[in-house]
PDB file of C-alpha atoms in Angstrom:
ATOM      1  CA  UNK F   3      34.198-180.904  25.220  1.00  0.00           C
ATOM      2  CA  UNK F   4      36.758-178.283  25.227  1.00  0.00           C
ATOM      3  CA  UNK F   5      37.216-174.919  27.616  1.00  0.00           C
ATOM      4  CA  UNK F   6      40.159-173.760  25.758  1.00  0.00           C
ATOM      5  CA  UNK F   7      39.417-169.938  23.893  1.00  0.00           C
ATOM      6  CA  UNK F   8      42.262-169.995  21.231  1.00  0.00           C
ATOM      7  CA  UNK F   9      44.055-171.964  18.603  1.00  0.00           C
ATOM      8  CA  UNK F  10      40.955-174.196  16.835  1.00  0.00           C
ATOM      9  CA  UNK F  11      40.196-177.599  17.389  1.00  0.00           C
ATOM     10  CA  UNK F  12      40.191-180.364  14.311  1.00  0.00           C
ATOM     11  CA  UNK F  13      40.254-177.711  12.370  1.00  0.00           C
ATOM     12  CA  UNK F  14      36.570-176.379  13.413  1.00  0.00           C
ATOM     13  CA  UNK F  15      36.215-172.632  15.115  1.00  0.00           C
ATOM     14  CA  UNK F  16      37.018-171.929  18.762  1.00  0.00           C
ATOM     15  CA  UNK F  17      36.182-169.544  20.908  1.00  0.00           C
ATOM     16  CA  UNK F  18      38.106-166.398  20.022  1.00  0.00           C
ATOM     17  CA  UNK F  19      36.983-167.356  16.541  1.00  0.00           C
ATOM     18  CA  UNK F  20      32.936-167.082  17.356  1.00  0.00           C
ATOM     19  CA  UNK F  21      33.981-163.835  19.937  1.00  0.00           C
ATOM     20  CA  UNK F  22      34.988-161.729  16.822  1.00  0.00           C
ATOM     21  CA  UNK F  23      32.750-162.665  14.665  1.00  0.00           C
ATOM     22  CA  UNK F  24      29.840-162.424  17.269  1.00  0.00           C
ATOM     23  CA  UNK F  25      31.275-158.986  17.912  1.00  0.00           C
ATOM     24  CA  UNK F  26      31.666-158.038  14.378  1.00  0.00           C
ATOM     25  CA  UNK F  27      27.936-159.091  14.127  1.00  0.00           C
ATOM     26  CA  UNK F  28      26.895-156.665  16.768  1.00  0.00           C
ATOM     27  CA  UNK F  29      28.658-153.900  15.111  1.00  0.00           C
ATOM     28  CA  UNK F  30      27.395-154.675  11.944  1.00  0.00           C
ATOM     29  CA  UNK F  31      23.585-154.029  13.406  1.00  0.00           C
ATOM     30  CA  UNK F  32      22.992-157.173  15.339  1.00  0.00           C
ATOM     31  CA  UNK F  33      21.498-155.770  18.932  1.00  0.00           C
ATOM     32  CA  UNK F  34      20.393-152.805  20.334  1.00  0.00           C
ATOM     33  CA  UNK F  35      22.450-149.715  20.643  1.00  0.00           C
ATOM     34  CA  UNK F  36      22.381-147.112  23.298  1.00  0.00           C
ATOM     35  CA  UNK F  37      24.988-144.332  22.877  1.00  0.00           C
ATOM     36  CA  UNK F  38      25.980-142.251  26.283  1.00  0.00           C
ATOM     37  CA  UNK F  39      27.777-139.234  26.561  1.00  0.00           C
ATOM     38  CA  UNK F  40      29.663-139.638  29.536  1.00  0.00           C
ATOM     39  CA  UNK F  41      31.540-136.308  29.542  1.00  0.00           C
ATOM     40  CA  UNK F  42      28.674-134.239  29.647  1.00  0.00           C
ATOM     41  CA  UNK F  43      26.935-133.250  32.738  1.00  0.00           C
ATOM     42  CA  UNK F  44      23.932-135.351  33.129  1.00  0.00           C
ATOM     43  CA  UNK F  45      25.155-137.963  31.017  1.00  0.00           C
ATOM     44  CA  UNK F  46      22.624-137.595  28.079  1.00  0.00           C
ATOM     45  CA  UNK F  47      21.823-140.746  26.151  1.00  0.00           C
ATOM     46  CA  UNK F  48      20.562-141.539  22.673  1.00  0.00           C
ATOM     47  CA  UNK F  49      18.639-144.563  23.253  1.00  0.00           C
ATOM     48  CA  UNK F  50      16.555-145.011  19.700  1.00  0.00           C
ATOM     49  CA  UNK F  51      19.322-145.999  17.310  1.00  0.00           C
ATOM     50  CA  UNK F  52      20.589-147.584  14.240  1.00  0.00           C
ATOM     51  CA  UNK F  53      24.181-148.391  14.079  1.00  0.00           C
ATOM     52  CA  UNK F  54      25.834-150.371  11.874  1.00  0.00           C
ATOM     53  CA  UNK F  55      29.474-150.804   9.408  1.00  0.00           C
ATOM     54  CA  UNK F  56      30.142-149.320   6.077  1.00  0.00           C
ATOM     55  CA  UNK F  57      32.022-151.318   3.285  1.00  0.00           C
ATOM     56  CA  UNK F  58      35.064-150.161   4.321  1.00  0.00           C
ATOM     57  CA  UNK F  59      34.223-151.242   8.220  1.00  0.00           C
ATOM     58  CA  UNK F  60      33.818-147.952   9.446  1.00  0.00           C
ATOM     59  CA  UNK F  61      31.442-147.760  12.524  1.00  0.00           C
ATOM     60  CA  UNK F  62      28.606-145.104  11.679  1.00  0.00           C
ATOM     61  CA  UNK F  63      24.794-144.510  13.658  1.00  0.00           C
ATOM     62  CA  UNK F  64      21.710-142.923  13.145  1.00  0.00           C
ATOM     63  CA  UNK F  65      19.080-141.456  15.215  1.00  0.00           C
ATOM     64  CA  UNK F  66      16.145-139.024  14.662  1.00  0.00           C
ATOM     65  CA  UNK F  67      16.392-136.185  17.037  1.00  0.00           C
ATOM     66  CA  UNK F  68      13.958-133.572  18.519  1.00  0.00           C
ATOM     67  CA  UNK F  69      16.854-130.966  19.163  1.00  0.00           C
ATOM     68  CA  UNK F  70      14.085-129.812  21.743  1.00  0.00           C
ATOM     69  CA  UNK F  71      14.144-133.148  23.763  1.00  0.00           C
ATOM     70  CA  UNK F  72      18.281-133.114  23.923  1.00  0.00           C
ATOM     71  CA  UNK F  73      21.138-130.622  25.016  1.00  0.00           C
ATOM     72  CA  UNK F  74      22.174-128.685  22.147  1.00  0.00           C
ATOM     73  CA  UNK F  75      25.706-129.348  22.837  1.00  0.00           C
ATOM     74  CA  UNK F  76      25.187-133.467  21.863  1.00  0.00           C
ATOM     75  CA  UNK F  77      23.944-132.584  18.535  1.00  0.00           C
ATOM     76  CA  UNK F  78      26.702-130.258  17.685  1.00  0.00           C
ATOM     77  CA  UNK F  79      28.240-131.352  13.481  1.00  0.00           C
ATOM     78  CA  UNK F  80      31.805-131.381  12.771  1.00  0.00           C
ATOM     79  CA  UNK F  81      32.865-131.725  16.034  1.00  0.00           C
ATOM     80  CA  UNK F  82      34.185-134.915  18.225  1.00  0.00           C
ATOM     81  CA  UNK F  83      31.914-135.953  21.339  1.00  0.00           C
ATOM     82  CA  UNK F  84      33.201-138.777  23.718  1.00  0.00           C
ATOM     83  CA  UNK F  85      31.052-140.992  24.255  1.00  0.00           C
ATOM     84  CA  UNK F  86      30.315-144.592  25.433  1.00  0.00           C
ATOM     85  CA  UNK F  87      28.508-147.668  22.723  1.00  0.00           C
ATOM     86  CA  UNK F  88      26.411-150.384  24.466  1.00  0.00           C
ATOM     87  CA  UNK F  89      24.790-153.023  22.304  1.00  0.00           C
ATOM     88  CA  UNK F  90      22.913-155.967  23.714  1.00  0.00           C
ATOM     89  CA  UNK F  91      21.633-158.604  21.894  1.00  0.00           C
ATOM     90  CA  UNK F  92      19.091-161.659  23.317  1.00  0.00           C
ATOM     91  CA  UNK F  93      18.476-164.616  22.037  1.00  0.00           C
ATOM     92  CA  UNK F  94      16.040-165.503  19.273  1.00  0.00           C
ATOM     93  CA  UNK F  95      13.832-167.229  21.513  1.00  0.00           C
ATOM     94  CA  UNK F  96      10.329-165.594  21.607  1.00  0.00           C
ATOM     95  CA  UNK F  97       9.260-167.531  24.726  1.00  0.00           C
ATOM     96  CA  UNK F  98      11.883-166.154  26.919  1.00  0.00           C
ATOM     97  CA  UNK F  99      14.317-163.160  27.286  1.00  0.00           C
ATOM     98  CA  UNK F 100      18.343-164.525  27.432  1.00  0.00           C
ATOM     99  CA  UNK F 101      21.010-162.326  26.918  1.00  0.00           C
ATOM    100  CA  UNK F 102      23.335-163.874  24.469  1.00  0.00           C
ATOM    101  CA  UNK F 103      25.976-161.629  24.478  1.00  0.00           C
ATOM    102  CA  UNK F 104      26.719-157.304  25.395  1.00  0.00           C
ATOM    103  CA  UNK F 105      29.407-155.309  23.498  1.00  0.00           C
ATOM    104  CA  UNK F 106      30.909-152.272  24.889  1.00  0.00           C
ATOM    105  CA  UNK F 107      33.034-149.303  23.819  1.00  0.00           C
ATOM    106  CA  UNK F 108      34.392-145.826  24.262  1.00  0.00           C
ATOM    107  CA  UNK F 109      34.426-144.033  21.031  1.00  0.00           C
ATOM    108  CA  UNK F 110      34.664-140.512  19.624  1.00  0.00           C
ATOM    109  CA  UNK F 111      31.718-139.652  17.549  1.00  0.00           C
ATOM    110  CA  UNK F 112      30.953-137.224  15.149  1.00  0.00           C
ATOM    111  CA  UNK F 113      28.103-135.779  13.890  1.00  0.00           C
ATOM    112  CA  UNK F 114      28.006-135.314  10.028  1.00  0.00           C
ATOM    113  CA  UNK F 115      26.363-131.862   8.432  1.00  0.00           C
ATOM    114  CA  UNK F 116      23.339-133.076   6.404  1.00  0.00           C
ATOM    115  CA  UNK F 117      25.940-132.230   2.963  1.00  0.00           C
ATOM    116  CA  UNK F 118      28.400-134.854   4.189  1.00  0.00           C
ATOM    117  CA  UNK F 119      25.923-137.118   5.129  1.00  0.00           C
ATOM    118  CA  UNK F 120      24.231-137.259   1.851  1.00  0.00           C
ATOM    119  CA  UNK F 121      27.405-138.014  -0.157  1.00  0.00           C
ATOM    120  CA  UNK F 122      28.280-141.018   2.601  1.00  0.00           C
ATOM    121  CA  UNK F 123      24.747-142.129   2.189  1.00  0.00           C
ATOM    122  CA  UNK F 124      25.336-141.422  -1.728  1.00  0.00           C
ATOM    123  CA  UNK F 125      28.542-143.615  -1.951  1.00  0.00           C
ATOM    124  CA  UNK F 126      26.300-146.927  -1.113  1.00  0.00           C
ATOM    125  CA  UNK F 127      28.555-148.135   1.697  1.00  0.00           C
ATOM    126  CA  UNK F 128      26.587-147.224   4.557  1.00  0.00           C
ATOM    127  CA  UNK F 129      23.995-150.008   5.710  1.00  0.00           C
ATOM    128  CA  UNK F 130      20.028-149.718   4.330  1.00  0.00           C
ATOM    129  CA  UNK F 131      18.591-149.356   7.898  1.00  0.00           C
ATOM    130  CA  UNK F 132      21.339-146.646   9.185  1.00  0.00           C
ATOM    131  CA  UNK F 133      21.168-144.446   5.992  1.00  0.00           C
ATOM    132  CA  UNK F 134      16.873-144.578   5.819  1.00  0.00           C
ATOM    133  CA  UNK F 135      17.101-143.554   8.989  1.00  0.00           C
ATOM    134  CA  UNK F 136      19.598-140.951   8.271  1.00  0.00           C
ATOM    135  CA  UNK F 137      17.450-139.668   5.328  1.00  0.00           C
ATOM    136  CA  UNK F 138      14.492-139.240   7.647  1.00  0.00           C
ATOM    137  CA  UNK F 139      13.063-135.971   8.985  1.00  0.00           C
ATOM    138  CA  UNK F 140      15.352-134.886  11.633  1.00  0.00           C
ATOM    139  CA  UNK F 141      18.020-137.533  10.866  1.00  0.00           C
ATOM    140  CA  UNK F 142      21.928-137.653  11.440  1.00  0.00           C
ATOM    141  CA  UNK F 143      24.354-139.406  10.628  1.00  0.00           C
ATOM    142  CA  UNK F 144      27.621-140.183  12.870  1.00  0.00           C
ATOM    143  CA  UNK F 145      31.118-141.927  12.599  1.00  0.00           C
ATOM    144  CA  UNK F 146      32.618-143.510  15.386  1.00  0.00           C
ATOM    145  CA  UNK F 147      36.827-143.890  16.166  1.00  0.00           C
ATOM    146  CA  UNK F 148      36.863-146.971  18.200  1.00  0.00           C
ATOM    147  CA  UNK F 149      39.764-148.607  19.404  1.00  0.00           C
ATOM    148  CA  UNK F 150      38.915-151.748  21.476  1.00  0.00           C
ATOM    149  CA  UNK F 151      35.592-153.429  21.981  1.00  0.00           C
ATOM    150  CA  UNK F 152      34.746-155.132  25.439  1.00  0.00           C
ATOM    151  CA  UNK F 153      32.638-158.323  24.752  1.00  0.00           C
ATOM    152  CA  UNK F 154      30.760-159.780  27.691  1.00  0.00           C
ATOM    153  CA  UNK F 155      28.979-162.684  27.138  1.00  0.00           C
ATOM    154  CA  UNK F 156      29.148-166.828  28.342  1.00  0.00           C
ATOM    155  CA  UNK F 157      32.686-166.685  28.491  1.00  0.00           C
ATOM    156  CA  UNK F 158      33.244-164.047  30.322  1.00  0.00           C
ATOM    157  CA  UNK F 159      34.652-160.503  29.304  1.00  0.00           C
ATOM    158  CA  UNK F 160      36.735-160.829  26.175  1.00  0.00           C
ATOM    159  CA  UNK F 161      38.832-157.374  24.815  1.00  0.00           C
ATOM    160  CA  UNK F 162      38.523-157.314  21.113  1.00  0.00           C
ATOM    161  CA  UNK F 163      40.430-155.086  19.145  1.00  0.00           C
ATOM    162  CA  UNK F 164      38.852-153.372  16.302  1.00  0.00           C
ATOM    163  CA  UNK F 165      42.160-154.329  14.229  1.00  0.00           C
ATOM    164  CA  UNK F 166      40.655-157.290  14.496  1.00  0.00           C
ATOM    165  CA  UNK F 167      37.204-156.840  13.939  1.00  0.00           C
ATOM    166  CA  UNK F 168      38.468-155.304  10.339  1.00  0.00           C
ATOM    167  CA  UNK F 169      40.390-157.727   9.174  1.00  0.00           C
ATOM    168  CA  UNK F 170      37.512-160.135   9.708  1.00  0.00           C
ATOM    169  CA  UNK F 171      35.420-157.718   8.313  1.00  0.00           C
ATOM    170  CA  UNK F 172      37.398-157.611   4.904  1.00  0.00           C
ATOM    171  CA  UNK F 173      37.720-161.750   4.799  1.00  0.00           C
ATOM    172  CA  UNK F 174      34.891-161.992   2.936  1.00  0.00           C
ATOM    173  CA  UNK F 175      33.859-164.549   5.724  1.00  0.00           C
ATOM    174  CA  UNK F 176      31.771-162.189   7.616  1.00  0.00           C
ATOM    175  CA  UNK F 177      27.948-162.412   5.886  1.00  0.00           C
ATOM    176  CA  UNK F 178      25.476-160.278   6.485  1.00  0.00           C
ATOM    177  CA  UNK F 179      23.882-159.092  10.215  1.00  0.00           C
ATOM    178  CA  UNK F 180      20.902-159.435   8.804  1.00  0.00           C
ATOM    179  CA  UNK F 181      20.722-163.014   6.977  1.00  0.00           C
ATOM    180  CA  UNK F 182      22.893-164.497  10.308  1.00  0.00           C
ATOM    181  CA  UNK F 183      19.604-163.262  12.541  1.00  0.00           C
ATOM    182  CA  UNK F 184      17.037-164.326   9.952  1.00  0.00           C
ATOM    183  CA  UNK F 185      18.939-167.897  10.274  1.00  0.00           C
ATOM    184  CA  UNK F 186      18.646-167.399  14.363  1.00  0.00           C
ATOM    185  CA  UNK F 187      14.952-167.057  14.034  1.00  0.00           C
ATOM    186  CA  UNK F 188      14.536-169.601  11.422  1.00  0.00           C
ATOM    187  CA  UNK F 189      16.168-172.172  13.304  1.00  0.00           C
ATOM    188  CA  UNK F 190      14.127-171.627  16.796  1.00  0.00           C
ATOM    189  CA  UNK F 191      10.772-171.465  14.586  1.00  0.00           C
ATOM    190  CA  UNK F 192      12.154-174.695  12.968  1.00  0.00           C
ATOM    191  CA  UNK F 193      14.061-177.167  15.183  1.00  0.00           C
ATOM    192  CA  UNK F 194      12.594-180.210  16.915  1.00  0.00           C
ATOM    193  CA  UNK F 195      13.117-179.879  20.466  1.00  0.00           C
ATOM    194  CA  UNK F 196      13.970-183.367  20.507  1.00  0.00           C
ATOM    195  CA  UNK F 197      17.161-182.846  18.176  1.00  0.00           C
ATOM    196  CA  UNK F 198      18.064-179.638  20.410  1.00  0.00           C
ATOM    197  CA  UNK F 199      18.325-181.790  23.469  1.00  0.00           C
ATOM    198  CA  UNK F 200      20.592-184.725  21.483  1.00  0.00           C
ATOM    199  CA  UNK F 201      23.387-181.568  20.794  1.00  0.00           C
ATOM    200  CA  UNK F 202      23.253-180.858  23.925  1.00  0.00           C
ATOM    201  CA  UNK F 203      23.474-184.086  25.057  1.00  0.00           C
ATOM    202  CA  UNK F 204      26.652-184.534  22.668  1.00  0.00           C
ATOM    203  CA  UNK F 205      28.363-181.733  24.019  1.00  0.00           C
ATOM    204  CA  UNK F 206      27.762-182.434  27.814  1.00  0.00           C
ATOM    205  CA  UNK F 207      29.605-186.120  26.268  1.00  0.00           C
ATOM    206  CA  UNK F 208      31.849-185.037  24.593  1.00  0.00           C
ATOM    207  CA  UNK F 209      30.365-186.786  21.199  1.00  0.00           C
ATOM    208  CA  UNK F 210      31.159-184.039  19.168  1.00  0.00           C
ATOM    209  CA  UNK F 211      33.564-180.616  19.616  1.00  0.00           C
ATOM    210  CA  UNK F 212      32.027-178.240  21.635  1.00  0.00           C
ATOM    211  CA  UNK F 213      33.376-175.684  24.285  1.00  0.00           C
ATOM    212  CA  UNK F 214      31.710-175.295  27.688  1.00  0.00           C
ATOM    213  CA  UNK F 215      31.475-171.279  27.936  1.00  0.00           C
ATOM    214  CA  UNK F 216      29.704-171.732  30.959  1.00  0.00           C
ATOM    215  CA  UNK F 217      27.991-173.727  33.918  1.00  0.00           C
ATOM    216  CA  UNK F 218      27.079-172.397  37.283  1.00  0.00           C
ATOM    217  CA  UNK F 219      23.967-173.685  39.560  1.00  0.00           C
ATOM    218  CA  UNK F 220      20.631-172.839  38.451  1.00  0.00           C
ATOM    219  CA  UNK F 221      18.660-169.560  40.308  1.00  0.00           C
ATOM    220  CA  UNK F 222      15.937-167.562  39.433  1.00  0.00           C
ATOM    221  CA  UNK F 223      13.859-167.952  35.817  1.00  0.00           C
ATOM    222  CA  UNK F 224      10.449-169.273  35.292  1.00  0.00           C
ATOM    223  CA  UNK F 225       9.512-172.678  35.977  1.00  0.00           C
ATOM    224  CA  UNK F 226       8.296-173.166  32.503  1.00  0.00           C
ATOM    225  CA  UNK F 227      11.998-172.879  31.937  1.00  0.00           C
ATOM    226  CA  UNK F 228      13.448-175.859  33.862  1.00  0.00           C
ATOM    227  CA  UNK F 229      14.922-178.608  31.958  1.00  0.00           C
ATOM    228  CA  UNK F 230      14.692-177.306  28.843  1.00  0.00           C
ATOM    229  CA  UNK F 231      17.074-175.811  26.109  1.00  0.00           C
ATOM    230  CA  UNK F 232      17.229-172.935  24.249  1.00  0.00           C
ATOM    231  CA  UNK F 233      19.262-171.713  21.116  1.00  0.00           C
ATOM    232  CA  UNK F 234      21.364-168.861  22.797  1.00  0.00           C
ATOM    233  CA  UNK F 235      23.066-167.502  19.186  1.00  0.00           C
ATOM    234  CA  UNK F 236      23.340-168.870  15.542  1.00  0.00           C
ATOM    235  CA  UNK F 237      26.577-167.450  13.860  1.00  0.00           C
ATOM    236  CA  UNK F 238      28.705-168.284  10.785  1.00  0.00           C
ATOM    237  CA  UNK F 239      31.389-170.651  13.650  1.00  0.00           C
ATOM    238  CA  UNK F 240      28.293-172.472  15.026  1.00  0.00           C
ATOM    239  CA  UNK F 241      25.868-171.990  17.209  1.00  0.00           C
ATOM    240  CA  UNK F 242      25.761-171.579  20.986  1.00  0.00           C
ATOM    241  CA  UNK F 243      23.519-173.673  23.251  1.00  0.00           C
ATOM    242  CA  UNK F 244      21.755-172.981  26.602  1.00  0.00           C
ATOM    243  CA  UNK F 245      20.591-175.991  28.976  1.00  0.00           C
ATOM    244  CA  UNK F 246      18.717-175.096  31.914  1.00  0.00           C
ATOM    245  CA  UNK F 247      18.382-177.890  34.432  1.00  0.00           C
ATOM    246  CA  UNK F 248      16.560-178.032  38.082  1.00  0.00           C
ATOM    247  CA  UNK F 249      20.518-178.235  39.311  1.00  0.00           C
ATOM    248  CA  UNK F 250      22.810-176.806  36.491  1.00  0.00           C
ATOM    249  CA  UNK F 251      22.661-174.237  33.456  1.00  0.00           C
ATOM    250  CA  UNK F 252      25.268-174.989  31.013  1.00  0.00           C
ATOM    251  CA  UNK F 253      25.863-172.850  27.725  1.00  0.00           C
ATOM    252  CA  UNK F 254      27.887-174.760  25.073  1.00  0.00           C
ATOM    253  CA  UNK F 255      29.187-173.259  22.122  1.00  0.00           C
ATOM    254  CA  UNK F 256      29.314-176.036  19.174  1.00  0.00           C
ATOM    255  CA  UNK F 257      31.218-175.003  16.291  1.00  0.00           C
ATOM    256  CA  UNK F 258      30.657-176.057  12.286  1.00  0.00           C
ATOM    257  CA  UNK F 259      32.530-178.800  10.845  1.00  0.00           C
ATOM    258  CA  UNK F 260      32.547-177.008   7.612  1.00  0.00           C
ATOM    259  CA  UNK F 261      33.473-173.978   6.634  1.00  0.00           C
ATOM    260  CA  UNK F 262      30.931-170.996   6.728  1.00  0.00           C
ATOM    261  CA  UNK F 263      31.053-168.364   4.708  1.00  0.00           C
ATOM    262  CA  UNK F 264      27.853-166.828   4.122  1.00  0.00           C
ATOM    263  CA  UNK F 265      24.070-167.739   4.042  1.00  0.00           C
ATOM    264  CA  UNK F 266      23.991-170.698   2.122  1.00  0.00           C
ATOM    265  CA  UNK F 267      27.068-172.554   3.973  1.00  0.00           C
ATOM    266  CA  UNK F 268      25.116-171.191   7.088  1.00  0.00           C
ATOM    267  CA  UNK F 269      21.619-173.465   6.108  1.00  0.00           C
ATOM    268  CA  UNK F 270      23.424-176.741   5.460  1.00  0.00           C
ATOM    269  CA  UNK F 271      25.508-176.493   8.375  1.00  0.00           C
ATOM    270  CA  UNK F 272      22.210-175.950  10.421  1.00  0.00           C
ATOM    271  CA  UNK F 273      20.790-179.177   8.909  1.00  0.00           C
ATOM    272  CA  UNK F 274      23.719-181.087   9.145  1.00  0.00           C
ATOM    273  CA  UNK F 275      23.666-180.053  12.816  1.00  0.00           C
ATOM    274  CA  UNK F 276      20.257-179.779  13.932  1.00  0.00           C
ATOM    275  CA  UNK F 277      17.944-181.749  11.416  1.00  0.00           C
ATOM    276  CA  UNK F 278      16.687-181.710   8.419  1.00  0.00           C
ATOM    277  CA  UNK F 279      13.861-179.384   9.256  1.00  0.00           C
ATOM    278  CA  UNK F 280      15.837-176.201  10.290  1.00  0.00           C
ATOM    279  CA  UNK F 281      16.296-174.029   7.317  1.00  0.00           C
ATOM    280  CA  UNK F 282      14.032-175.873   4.834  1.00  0.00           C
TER     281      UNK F 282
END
């Protein structure tokens, strides 16, 4: 078991490794996104969003908006609004509600007219979700200038900057949002509890690599909770691990041994890690 967050270890992903591509994720439509405008008085928020990246890894959101229900001055087109992203994304457990990760970030937005909207929706690079919504009655589209994303998740708070997030964007390493939390849900409907608690086991052991992201004493939850495990997050650098004992909740993040690039990498690297069941 490792705590270190760079470099990788045996060649398998480490931390900073899973933190961009967890944030990429996120960015890419992974979560929930509230937008806020901080600079105007009363702080308005757009709460019922779709956000996403274009080809090119441009940051864009939609939203369907009463302009009765909002201050005209939030909806204005053409012009640049500061405002602040939050996205927060749980777990794919359906018993239980766990936080795997929040991303935050101060952007400017804009507001498209509906003419430059259509031709960015026309060009194909803008996600399905973001550009029906767009297309809606009442829709807009928005581009965001971001320069640095905060990450906050079972490592702490890690600064990610969108340099980054790019570059992993154009690997060709990144998949697809939606197919990475398809896999997530497939694996929890899936995975024999049984073979959950042996990877956890190993990486409390050290058997195989695994980082510790986190451990403190266990407070608060459910008692149908205790002593149990839970899949926190399922990405294309492995998936992260949550064990909550009567004493002790760990998270673990255990990386791949092989390389992941995209959905089908993604199911055999499940099976090889969690049984032969998950994916089928």
């Amino acid at each position: 078991m490792d705590r270190s967050t760079s470099g990788r270890h045996h060649g398998v992903a480490c931390v900073a490794d899973r933190a961009v591509s967890l944030a990429h994720r996120m960015l890419s439509g992974a979560g929930q996104a509230t937008v806020v405008a901080y600079r105007m008085p009363g702080q308005p928020v757009l709460t019922s969003v779709a956000h996403g990246l274009t080809a090119s890894g441009e940051l864009v959101l939609a939203a369907t908006v009463d302009p009765a229900s909002v201050e005209p001055e939030l909806l204005v087109t053409g012009e640049s609004l500061d405002v602040r992203m939050d996205i927060t994304k749980v777990a794919p457990e359906p018993g239980v509600r766990i936080v795997a990760a929040t991303a935050h970030m101060l952007a400017r937005l804009e507001w498209l007219d509906p003419l430059d909207a259509e031709l960015l929706v026309g060009t194909g690079e803008v996600p399905e979700l973001v550009a029906a919504v767009a297309a809606a009655p009442r829709g807009m589209l928005a581009v965001l200038d971001v320069e640095r994303v905060l990450l906050h998740d079972g490592s702490g708070v890690t600064p990610i900057g969108y340099g980054a997030l790019l570059e992993h964007h154009g690997s060709g390493c990144a998949g697809t949002a939606q197919e990475i939390e398809a896999a997530g849900f497939d694996v929890v409907v899936d995975v024999d509890r049984l073979d959950l608690a042996s990877v956890c086991d190993a990486a409390e052991q050290g058997w195989v690599p695994s980082h510790l992201l986190t451990r403190k004493p266990s407070e608060g939850g459910c008692a149908h909770t205790v002593e149990r495990d839970f899949v926190v997050d399922v990405d294309l650098t492995g998936v992260t691990i949550l064990r909550h004992g009567a004493r002790l909740t760990s998270v673990y993040f255990v990386p791949f041994v092989s390389e992941c690039t995209g959905a089908a990498d993604l199911t055999d690297n499940l099976r090889e890690l969690l049984g032969a069941r998950v994916a089928a």
